[in-house]
Short mmCIF file of C-alpha atoms in Angstrom, two decimals:
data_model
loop_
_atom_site.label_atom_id
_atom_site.label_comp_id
_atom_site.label_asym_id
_atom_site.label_seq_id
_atom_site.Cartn_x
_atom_site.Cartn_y
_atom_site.Cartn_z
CA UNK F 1 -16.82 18.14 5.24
CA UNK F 2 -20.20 17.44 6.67
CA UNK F 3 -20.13 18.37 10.34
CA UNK F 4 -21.43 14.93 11.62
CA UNK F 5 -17.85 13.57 10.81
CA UNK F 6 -15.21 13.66 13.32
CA UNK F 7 -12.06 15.68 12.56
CA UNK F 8 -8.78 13.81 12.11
CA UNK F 9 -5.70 13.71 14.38
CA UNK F 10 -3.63 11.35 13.09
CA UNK F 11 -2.29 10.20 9.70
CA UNK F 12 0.03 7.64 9.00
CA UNK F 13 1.69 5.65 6.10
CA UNK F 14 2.94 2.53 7.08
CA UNK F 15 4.81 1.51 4.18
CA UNK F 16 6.05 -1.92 4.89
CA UNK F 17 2.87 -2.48 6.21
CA UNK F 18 0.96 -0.84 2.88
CA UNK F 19 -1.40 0.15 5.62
CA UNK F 20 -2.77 3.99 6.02
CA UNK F 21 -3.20 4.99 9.46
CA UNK F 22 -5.95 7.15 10.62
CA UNK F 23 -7.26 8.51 13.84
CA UNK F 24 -9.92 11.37 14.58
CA UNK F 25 -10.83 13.29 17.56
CA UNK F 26 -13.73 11.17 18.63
CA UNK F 27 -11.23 8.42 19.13
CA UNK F 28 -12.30 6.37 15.89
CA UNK F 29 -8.78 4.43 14.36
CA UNK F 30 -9.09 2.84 11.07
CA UNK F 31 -5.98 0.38 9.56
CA UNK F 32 -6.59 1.16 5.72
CA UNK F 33 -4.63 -1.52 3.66
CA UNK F 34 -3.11 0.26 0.44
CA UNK F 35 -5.65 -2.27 -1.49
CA UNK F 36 -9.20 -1.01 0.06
CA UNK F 37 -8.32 2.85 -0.76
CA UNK F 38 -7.08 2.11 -4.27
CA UNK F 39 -10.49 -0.17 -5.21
CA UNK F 40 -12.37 2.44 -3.44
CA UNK F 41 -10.26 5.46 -5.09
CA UNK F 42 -13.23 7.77 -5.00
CA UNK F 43 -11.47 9.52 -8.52
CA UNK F 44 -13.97 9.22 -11.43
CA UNK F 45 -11.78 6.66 -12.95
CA UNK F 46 -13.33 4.05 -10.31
CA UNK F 47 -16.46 5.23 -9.28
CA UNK F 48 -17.84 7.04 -12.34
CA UNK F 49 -20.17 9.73 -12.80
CA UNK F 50 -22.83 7.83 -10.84
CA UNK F 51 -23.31 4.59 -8.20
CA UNK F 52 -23.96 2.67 -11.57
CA UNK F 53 -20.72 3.04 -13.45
CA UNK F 54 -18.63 2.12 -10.29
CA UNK F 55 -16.00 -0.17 -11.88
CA UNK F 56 -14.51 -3.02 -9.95
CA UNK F 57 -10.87 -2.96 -10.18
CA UNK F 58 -8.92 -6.16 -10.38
CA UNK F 59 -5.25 -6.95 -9.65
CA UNK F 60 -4.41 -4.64 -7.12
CA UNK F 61 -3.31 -6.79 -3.85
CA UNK F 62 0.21 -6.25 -4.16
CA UNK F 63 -0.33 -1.80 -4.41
CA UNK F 64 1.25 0.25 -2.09
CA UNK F 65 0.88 3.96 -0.86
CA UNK F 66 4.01 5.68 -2.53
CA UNK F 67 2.69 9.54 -1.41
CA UNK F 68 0.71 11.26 0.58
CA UNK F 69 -0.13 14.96 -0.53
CA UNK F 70 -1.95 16.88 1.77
CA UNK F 71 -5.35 19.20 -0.06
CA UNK F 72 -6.04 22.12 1.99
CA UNK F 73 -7.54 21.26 5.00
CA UNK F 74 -10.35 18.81 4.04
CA UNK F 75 -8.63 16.22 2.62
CA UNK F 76 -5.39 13.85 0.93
CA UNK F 77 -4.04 12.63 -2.53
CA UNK F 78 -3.52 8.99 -2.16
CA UNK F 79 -0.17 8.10 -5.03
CA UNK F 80 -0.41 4.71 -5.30
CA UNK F 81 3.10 2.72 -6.76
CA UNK F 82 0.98 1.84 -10.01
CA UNK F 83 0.63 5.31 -11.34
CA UNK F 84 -2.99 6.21 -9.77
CA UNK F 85 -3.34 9.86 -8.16
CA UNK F 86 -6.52 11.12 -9.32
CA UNK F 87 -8.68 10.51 -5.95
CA UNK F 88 -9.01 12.77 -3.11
CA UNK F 89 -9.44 11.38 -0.03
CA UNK F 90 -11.76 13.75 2.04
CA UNK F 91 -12.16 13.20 5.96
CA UNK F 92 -15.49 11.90 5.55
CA UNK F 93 -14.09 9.52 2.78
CA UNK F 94 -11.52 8.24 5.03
CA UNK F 95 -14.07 7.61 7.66
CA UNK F 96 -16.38 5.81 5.95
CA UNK F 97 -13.92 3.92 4.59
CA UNK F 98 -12.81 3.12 7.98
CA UNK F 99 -16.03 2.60 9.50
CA UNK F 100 -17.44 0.71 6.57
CA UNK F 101 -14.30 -1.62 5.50
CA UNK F 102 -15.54 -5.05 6.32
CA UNK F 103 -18.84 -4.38 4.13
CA UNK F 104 -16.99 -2.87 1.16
CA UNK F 105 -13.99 -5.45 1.52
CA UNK F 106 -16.63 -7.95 1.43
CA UNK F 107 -18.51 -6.40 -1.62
CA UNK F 108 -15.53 -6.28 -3.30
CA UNK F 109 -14.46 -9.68 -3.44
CA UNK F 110 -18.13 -10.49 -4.43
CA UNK F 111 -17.78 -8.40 -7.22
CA UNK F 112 -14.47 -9.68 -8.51
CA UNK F 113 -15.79 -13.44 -8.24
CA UNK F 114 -19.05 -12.18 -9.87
CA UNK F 115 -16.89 -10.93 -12.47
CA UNK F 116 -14.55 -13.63 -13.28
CA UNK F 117 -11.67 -11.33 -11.75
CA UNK F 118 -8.88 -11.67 -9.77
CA UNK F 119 -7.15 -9.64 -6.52
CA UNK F 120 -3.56 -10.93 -8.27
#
């Protein structure tokens, strides 16, 4: 973790909600819907090798958060209900994520209607 990012204070599955709750210590508090972190899964599977074989994933508004597995100290395994694990969720993931949300949500949908894709 890059010591420009905040540490975190709080985490918090909201499962009815399919929401991730996250807090860190400089008083930044993201709502992470199940959706965002499994499109933006930053496993290999989704974002390749390189910014250029990111792959948009369709069909995912219905996911949900079935886990949370703690990695050392730096970061968590996401399980998500439709069998994906693979992505590690540092700190500074989960902050960007936060801080970033609207633009990647935004990008997102872009990309799925650029692609003839659907959120369903």
């Amino acid at each position: 973790m890059s010591d420009a990012t905040p540490w975190p204070t709080g985490l918090k599955l909201k499962k009815s909600e399919r929401i991730l709750e996250v807090t860190f210590e400089d008083g930044a508090y993201f709502r992470l819907p199940a959706e965002l972190l499994r499109v933006e899964s930053p496993s290999a599977e989704v974002q390749g090798h390189g910014p250029s074989q990111k792959k948009t994933v369709p069909g995912k508004a219905n996911v949900a958060i079935a886990a949370l597995e703690p990695v050392g100290n730096y970061a968590v395994r996401v399980v998500f209900d439709d069998g994906h694990d693979t992505g590690l969720y540092t700190w500074d993931t989960l902050y960007r994520l936060g801080r970033d949300s609207d633009k990647l949500w935004t990008d997102y949908l872009t990309a799925l209607e650029r692609q003839g894709l659907s959120r369903e």
